Every structure is written in C-alpha cells, then in structure tokens.
Amino acid sequence: MRSRYREEATLKLGIRVQVGSVLLVGVLLFLPFTWNEGEAAEGEVQRQEIGKAKTGAVEVEAFLESPSPSGQRLNVLVREVEGRAFAYLKVNVTLEGPGEPLKLSLKPVIEREGLHYQGDLPPALKGKYRLTLSLEPTPEMRELERKLTGGKERKPTEVSFEFERP
C-alpha cells in the first residue's frame, strides 16, 4: 500500500519538477530578448550619470541613457537603505531648464536591487537642467503609516540633481 502512494507521489513530484524546469529554461531563453528592449540595434548605449543621493531610508541614483527610440531615456534607481518597505513608493519627476518645466511620468521596471523607473525624454534636450525627484508613499502605504504612527504623516522626500546636456 505504501509503495503505491510513494510511486504516485514520486510521479507527481517528477512532473512538477519537469514543468518547473521547462518554465525556468523558457524564461531564461526569453530574457535576453526583452532585457535590452528599446535600445538602438546599432551603436553602443551611452550612459551619463546625473547624480546619487542618500536620503532617509533610500538611496537614489539618476542617469541618462542614449540612444533610445526617443533619443534619451531617464533612469532612476531607488534602493532601500534602512529596511523600510519602499515598494509602495511613488516617484514624481520634474525637469527644469530652458523653456517650460517638464513633468515626467516614469514607468517602474523590475530590478533586483530596488525600484528602477524609466521614462523617455524629448530628443532636443540641451543646456543646464535641474532634475527634482519627489518620493512619496502611495495611498496604501500612507494609510498603513498613519495607523502605525498614530496619525502622523511623512512628508514627501525631495532629491535634486543638476546636470548639463551638450
């Protein structure tokens, strides 16, 4: 009786391991094709560091990549420093320079070390600019913090960097 159950359990486990292996291999084979999505097929991607800052519970790094389909791509990495849950963080971006200030919406990208946000910039970006990042909790996180701290709210954290585009 026991050997029959062992055989069935071994069979089920073997099928699960095989299915899991096939899925893992499929993901690993597909990953290189999606990893560099949006980058130019020819030429090397150039990276311009904008700045790094450590503030409160997070470390923020901003840089530009070019070429991308639109010309330049803004990247913002947010890494956890103190062990707070930053997955509930909203990043607002303002770019001030020649002309009207730009409000940018960045899309979150999966990153192993933290949150990675990306957004395309207009191709004719030249001159001196000030990049302001406002890090604020999402409404869900704000409600949780309010419950945990007895009604106190954390103000948005602002980080600014200055850079120049030739």
PDB file of C-alpha atoms in Angstrom:
ATOM      1  CA  MET A   1       0.000   0.000   0.000  1.00  0.00           C
ATOM      2  CA  ARG A   2       2.732   2.451   0.970  1.00  0.00           C
ATOM      3  CA  SER A   3       4.820   1.780  -2.111  1.00  0.00           C
ATOM      4  CA  ARG A   4       1.868   2.644  -4.361  1.00  0.00           C
ATOM      5  CA  TYR A   5       1.493   6.047  -2.645  1.00  0.00           C
ATOM      6  CA  ARG A   6       5.248   6.606  -2.876  1.00  0.00           C
ATOM      7  CA  GLU A   7       5.176   5.850  -6.594  1.00  0.00           C
ATOM      8  CA  GLU A   8       2.280   8.283  -7.124  1.00  0.00           C
ATOM      9  CA  ALA A   9       3.983  10.968  -5.016  1.00  0.00           C
ATOM     10  CA  THR A  10       7.264  10.455  -6.868  1.00  0.00           C
ATOM     11  CA  LEU A  11       5.449  10.660 -10.205  1.00  0.00           C
ATOM     12  CA  LYS A  12       3.648  13.896  -9.228  1.00  0.00           C
ATOM     13  CA  LEU A  13       6.881  15.412  -7.906  1.00  0.00           C
ATOM     14  CA  GLY A  14       8.727  14.409 -11.078  1.00  0.00           C
ATOM     15  CA  ILE A  15       6.083  16.028 -13.269  1.00  0.00           C
ATOM     16  CA  ARG A  16       6.184  19.224 -11.183  1.00  0.00           C
ATOM     17  CA  VAL A  17       9.985  19.356 -11.379  1.00  0.00           C
ATOM     18  CA  GLN A  18       9.887  18.838 -15.157  1.00  0.00           C
ATOM     19  CA  VAL A  19       7.242  21.538 -15.667  1.00  0.00           C
ATOM     20  CA  GLY A  20       9.164  23.925 -13.412  1.00  0.00           C
ATOM     21  CA  SER A  21      12.395  23.219 -15.288  1.00  0.00           C
ATOM     22  CA  VAL A  22      10.748  23.835 -18.659  1.00  0.00           C
ATOM     23  CA  LEU A  23       9.292  27.135 -17.416  1.00  0.00           C
ATOM     24  CA  LEU A  24      12.655  28.239 -15.977  1.00  0.00           C
ATOM     25  CA  VAL A  25      14.504  27.403 -19.199  1.00  0.00           C
ATOM     26  CA  GLY A  26      11.843  29.232 -21.217  1.00  0.00           C
ATOM     27  CA  VAL A  27      12.177  32.362 -19.076  1.00  0.00           C
ATOM     28  CA  LEU A  28      15.984  32.259 -19.266  1.00  0.00           C
ATOM     29  CA  LEU A  29      15.891  31.897 -23.056  1.00  0.00           C
ATOM     30  CA  PHE A  30      13.373  34.736 -23.478  1.00  0.00           C
ATOM     31  CA  LEU A  31      15.085  37.124 -21.004  1.00  0.00           C
ATOM     32  CA  PRO A  32      17.928  38.317 -23.280  1.00  0.00           C
ATOM     33  CA  PHE A  33      15.429  39.396 -25.946  1.00  0.00           C
ATOM     34  CA  THR A  34      13.426  41.569 -23.548  1.00  0.00           C
ATOM     35  CA  TRP A  35      16.323  42.811 -21.384  1.00  0.00           C
ATOM     36  CA  ASN A  36      17.527  45.469 -23.832  1.00  0.00           C
ATOM     37  CA  GLU A  37      14.101  46.365 -25.169  1.00  0.00           C
ATOM     38  CA  GLY A  38      14.003  49.826 -26.690  1.00  0.00           C
ATOM     39  CA  GLU A  39      17.748  50.225 -27.145  1.00  0.00           C
ATOM     40  CA  ALA A  40      19.214  51.045 -30.514  1.00  0.00           C
ATOM     41  CA  ALA A  41      20.173  47.983 -32.502  1.00  0.00           C
ATOM     42  CA  GLU A  42      23.401  49.530 -33.711  1.00  0.00           C
ATOM     43  CA  GLY A  43      25.853  51.589 -31.736  1.00  0.00           C
ATOM     44  CA  GLU A  44      26.628  51.459 -28.081  1.00  0.00           C
ATOM     45  CA  VAL A  45      24.321  52.817 -25.401  1.00  0.00           C
ATOM     46  CA  GLN A  46      25.977  55.730 -23.659  1.00  0.00           C
ATOM     47  CA  ARG A  47      25.308  56.441 -20.014  1.00  0.00           C
ATOM     48  CA  GLN A  48      25.521  59.905 -18.441  1.00  0.00           C
ATOM     49  CA  GLU A  49      25.494  59.944 -14.653  1.00  0.00           C
ATOM     50  CA  ILE A  50      23.266  62.685 -13.237  1.00  0.00           C
ATOM     51  CA  GLY A  51      23.803  62.038  -9.545  1.00  0.00           C
ATOM     52  CA  LYS A  52      23.465  59.882  -6.446  1.00  0.00           C
ATOM     53  CA  ALA A  53      21.980  60.794  -3.081  1.00  0.00           C
ATOM     54  CA  LYS A  54      21.198  59.011   0.169  1.00  0.00           C
ATOM     55  CA  THR A  55      18.169  60.370   1.985  1.00  0.00           C
ATOM     56  CA  GLY A  56      16.316  58.804   4.865  1.00  0.00           C
ATOM     57  CA  ALA A  57      15.559  55.173   4.116  1.00  0.00           C
ATOM     58  CA  VAL A  58      16.505  55.229   0.439  1.00  0.00           C
ATOM     59  CA  GLU A  59      19.435  55.778  -1.872  1.00  0.00           C
ATOM     60  CA  VAL A  60      18.584  57.410  -5.209  1.00  0.00           C
ATOM     61  CA  GLU A  61      20.637  57.268  -8.414  1.00  0.00           C
ATOM     62  CA  ALA A  62      19.711  59.039 -11.655  1.00  0.00           C
ATOM     63  CA  PHE A  63      21.300  58.664 -15.092  1.00  0.00           C
ATOM     64  CA  LEU A  64      20.536  59.212 -18.770  1.00  0.00           C
ATOM     65  CA  GLU A  65      20.937  56.594 -21.487  1.00  0.00           C
ATOM     66  CA  SER A  66      21.183  57.323 -25.173  1.00  0.00           C
ATOM     67  CA  PRO A  67      20.454  56.329 -27.832  1.00  0.00           C
ATOM     68  CA  SER A  68      16.945  55.082 -27.199  1.00  0.00           C
ATOM     69  CA  PRO A  69      13.975  55.226 -29.602  1.00  0.00           C
ATOM     70  CA  SER A  70      13.144  58.775 -28.487  1.00  0.00           C
ATOM     71  CA  GLY A  71      16.725  59.931 -28.152  1.00  0.00           C
ATOM     72  CA  GLN A  72      17.312  59.847 -24.397  1.00  0.00           C
ATOM     73  CA  ARG A  73      15.960  57.760 -21.555  1.00  0.00           C
ATOM     74  CA  LEU A  74      15.924  58.890 -17.937  1.00  0.00           C
ATOM     75  CA  ASN A  75      16.592  56.139 -15.396  1.00  0.00           C
ATOM     76  CA  VAL A  76      16.031  56.474 -11.669  1.00  0.00           C
ATOM     77  CA  LEU A  77      17.094  53.704  -9.271  1.00  0.00           C
ATOM     78  CA  VAL A  78      15.708  53.737  -5.732  1.00  0.00           C
ATOM     79  CA  ARG A  79      17.419  51.372  -3.297  1.00  0.00           C
ATOM     80  CA  GLU A  80      16.416  50.567   0.242  1.00  0.00           C
ATOM     81  CA  VAL A  81      18.888  51.545   2.980  1.00  0.00           C
ATOM     82  CA  GLU A  82      17.189  51.042   6.347  1.00  0.00           C
ATOM     83  CA  GLY A  83      14.873  48.117   5.667  1.00  0.00           C
ATOM     84  CA  ARG A  84      11.647  50.061   5.038  1.00  0.00           C
ATOM     85  CA  ALA A  85       9.100  48.861   2.517  1.00  0.00           C
ATOM     86  CA  PHE A  86       9.745  51.106  -0.470  1.00  0.00           C
ATOM     87  CA  ALA A  87       7.685  49.009  -2.850  1.00  0.00           C
ATOM     88  CA  TYR A  88       4.849  51.382  -2.027  1.00  0.00           C
ATOM     89  CA  LEU A  89       6.717  54.436  -3.264  1.00  0.00           C
ATOM     90  CA  LYS A  90       5.559  56.869  -5.934  1.00  0.00           C
ATOM     91  CA  VAL A  91       8.241  58.855  -7.788  1.00  0.00           C
ATOM     92  CA  ASN A  92       7.272  62.225  -9.296  1.00  0.00           C
ATOM     93  CA  VAL A  93       9.813  63.838 -11.619  1.00  0.00           C
ATOM     94  CA  THR A  94      10.177  67.486 -12.636  1.00  0.00           C
ATOM     95  CA  LEU A  95      12.815  68.615 -15.106  1.00  0.00           C
ATOM     96  CA  GLU A  96      13.569  72.353 -15.100  1.00  0.00           C
ATOM     97  CA  GLY A  97      15.788  74.057 -17.640  1.00  0.00           C
ATOM     98  CA  PRO A  98      15.482  76.176 -20.761  1.00  0.00           C
ATOM     99  CA  GLY A  99      11.791  76.533 -21.549  1.00  0.00           C
ATOM    100  CA  GLU A 100       8.836  75.196 -19.572  1.00  0.00           C
ATOM    101  CA  PRO A 101       9.390  72.698 -16.716  1.00  0.00           C
ATOM    102  CA  LEU A 102       8.607  69.138 -17.746  1.00  0.00           C
ATOM    103  CA  LYS A 103       6.562  66.834 -15.508  1.00  0.00           C
ATOM    104  CA  LEU A 104       7.555  63.295 -16.322  1.00  0.00           C
ATOM    105  CA  SER A 105       5.845  60.043 -15.550  1.00  0.00           C
ATOM    106  CA  LEU A 106       8.252  57.157 -15.205  1.00  0.00           C
ATOM    107  CA  LYS A 107       7.344  53.516 -15.616  1.00  0.00           C
ATOM    108  CA  PRO A 108       8.553  51.059 -12.962  1.00  0.00           C
ATOM    109  CA  VAL A 109      10.870  48.316 -14.197  1.00  0.00           C
ATOM    110  CA  ILE A 110      11.745  45.172 -12.235  1.00  0.00           C
ATOM    111  CA  GLU A 111      15.149  45.491 -10.596  1.00  0.00           C
ATOM    112  CA  ARG A 112      16.865  43.095  -8.209  1.00  0.00           C
ATOM    113  CA  GLU A 113      18.453  45.773  -6.050  1.00  0.00           C
ATOM    114  CA  GLY A 114      15.478  48.115  -5.706  1.00  0.00           C
ATOM    115  CA  LEU A 115      12.972  50.028  -7.763  1.00  0.00           C
ATOM    116  CA  HIS A 116      14.001  51.107 -11.248  1.00  0.00           C
ATOM    117  CA  TYR A 117      11.970  53.763 -13.051  1.00  0.00           C
ATOM    118  CA  GLN A 118      12.403  54.694 -16.725  1.00  0.00           C
ATOM    119  CA  GLY A 119      10.993  57.397 -18.944  1.00  0.00           C
ATOM    120  CA  ASP A 120      11.836  58.839 -22.360  1.00  0.00           C
ATOM    121  CA  LEU A 121      12.915  62.465 -22.675  1.00  0.00           C
ATOM    122  CA  PRO A 122      12.446  64.784 -25.647  1.00  0.00           C
ATOM    123  CA  PRO A 123      15.289  64.327 -28.173  1.00  0.00           C
ATOM    124  CA  ALA A 124      16.283  68.019 -28.312  1.00  0.00           C
ATOM    125  CA  LEU A 125      17.365  68.277 -24.677  1.00  0.00           C
ATOM    126  CA  LYS A 126      20.313  70.713 -24.474  1.00  0.00           C
ATOM    127  CA  GLY A 127      21.590  73.058 -21.797  1.00  0.00           C
ATOM    128  CA  LYS A 128      21.625  73.067 -17.990  1.00  0.00           C
ATOM    129  CA  TYR A 129      18.860  71.225 -16.182  1.00  0.00           C
ATOM    130  CA  ARG A 130      17.683  70.584 -12.652  1.00  0.00           C
ATOM    131  CA  LEU A 131      16.071  67.202 -12.032  1.00  0.00           C
ATOM    132  CA  THR A 132      13.824  67.069  -8.958  1.00  0.00           C
ATOM    133  CA  LEU A 133      12.548  63.723  -7.707  1.00  0.00           C
ATOM    134  CA  SER A 134       9.747  63.670  -5.176  1.00  0.00           C
ATOM    135  CA  LEU A 135       9.476  60.323  -3.382  1.00  0.00           C
ATOM    136  CA  GLU A 136       6.178  59.865  -1.623  1.00  0.00           C
ATOM    137  CA  PRO A 137       4.275  56.904  -0.246  1.00  0.00           C
ATOM    138  CA  THR A 138       1.362  55.570  -2.235  1.00  0.00           C
ATOM    139  CA  PRO A 139      -2.106  55.990  -0.662  1.00  0.00           C
ATOM    140  CA  GLU A 140      -1.973  52.391   0.634  1.00  0.00           C
ATOM    141  CA  MET A 141       1.378  52.950   2.329  1.00  0.00           C
ATOM    142  CA  ARG A 142       0.288  56.345   3.678  1.00  0.00           C
ATOM    143  CA  GLU A 143      -2.754  54.715   5.323  1.00  0.00           C
ATOM    144  CA  LEU A 144      -0.599  51.968   6.837  1.00  0.00           C
ATOM    145  CA  GLU A 145       1.928  54.510   8.178  1.00  0.00           C
ATOM    146  CA  ARG A 146      -0.894  56.609   9.614  1.00  0.00           C
ATOM    147  CA  LYS A 147      -2.174  53.569  11.531  1.00  0.00           C
ATOM    148  CA  LEU A 148       1.303  52.591  12.750  1.00  0.00           C
ATOM    149  CA  THR A 149       2.384  56.091  13.829  1.00  0.00           C
ATOM    150  CA  GLY A 150      -0.876  57.222  15.390  1.00  0.00           C
ATOM    151  CA  GLY A 151      -1.913  59.693  12.682  1.00  0.00           C
ATOM    152  CA  LYS A 152       1.462  61.216  11.783  1.00  0.00           C
ATOM    153  CA  GLU A 153       2.232  61.556   8.084  1.00  0.00           C
ATOM    154  CA  ARG A 154       5.621  61.559   6.469  1.00  0.00           C
ATOM    155  CA  LYS A 155       6.290  64.419   4.067  1.00  0.00           C
ATOM    156  CA  PRO A 156       7.469  63.586   0.566  1.00  0.00           C
ATOM    157  CA  THR A 157      11.246  63.367   0.271  1.00  0.00           C
ATOM    158  CA  GLU A 158      12.725  65.572  -2.431  1.00  0.00           C
ATOM    159  CA  VAL A 159      16.052  64.970  -4.127  1.00  0.00           C
ATOM    160  CA  SER A 160      17.514  67.364  -6.733  1.00  0.00           C
ATOM    161  CA  PHE A 161      20.340  66.930  -9.208  1.00  0.00           C
ATOM    162  CA  GLU A 162      21.818  69.394 -11.684  1.00  0.00           C
ATOM    163  CA  PHE A 163      23.280  68.266 -14.985  1.00  0.00           C
ATOM    164  CA  GLU A 164      24.160  69.591 -18.415  1.00  0.00           C
ATOM    165  CA  ARG A 165      23.436  68.237 -21.886  1.00  0.00           C
ATOM    166  CA  PRO A 166      25.785  69.484 -24.630  1.00  0.00           C
TER     167      PRO A 166
END
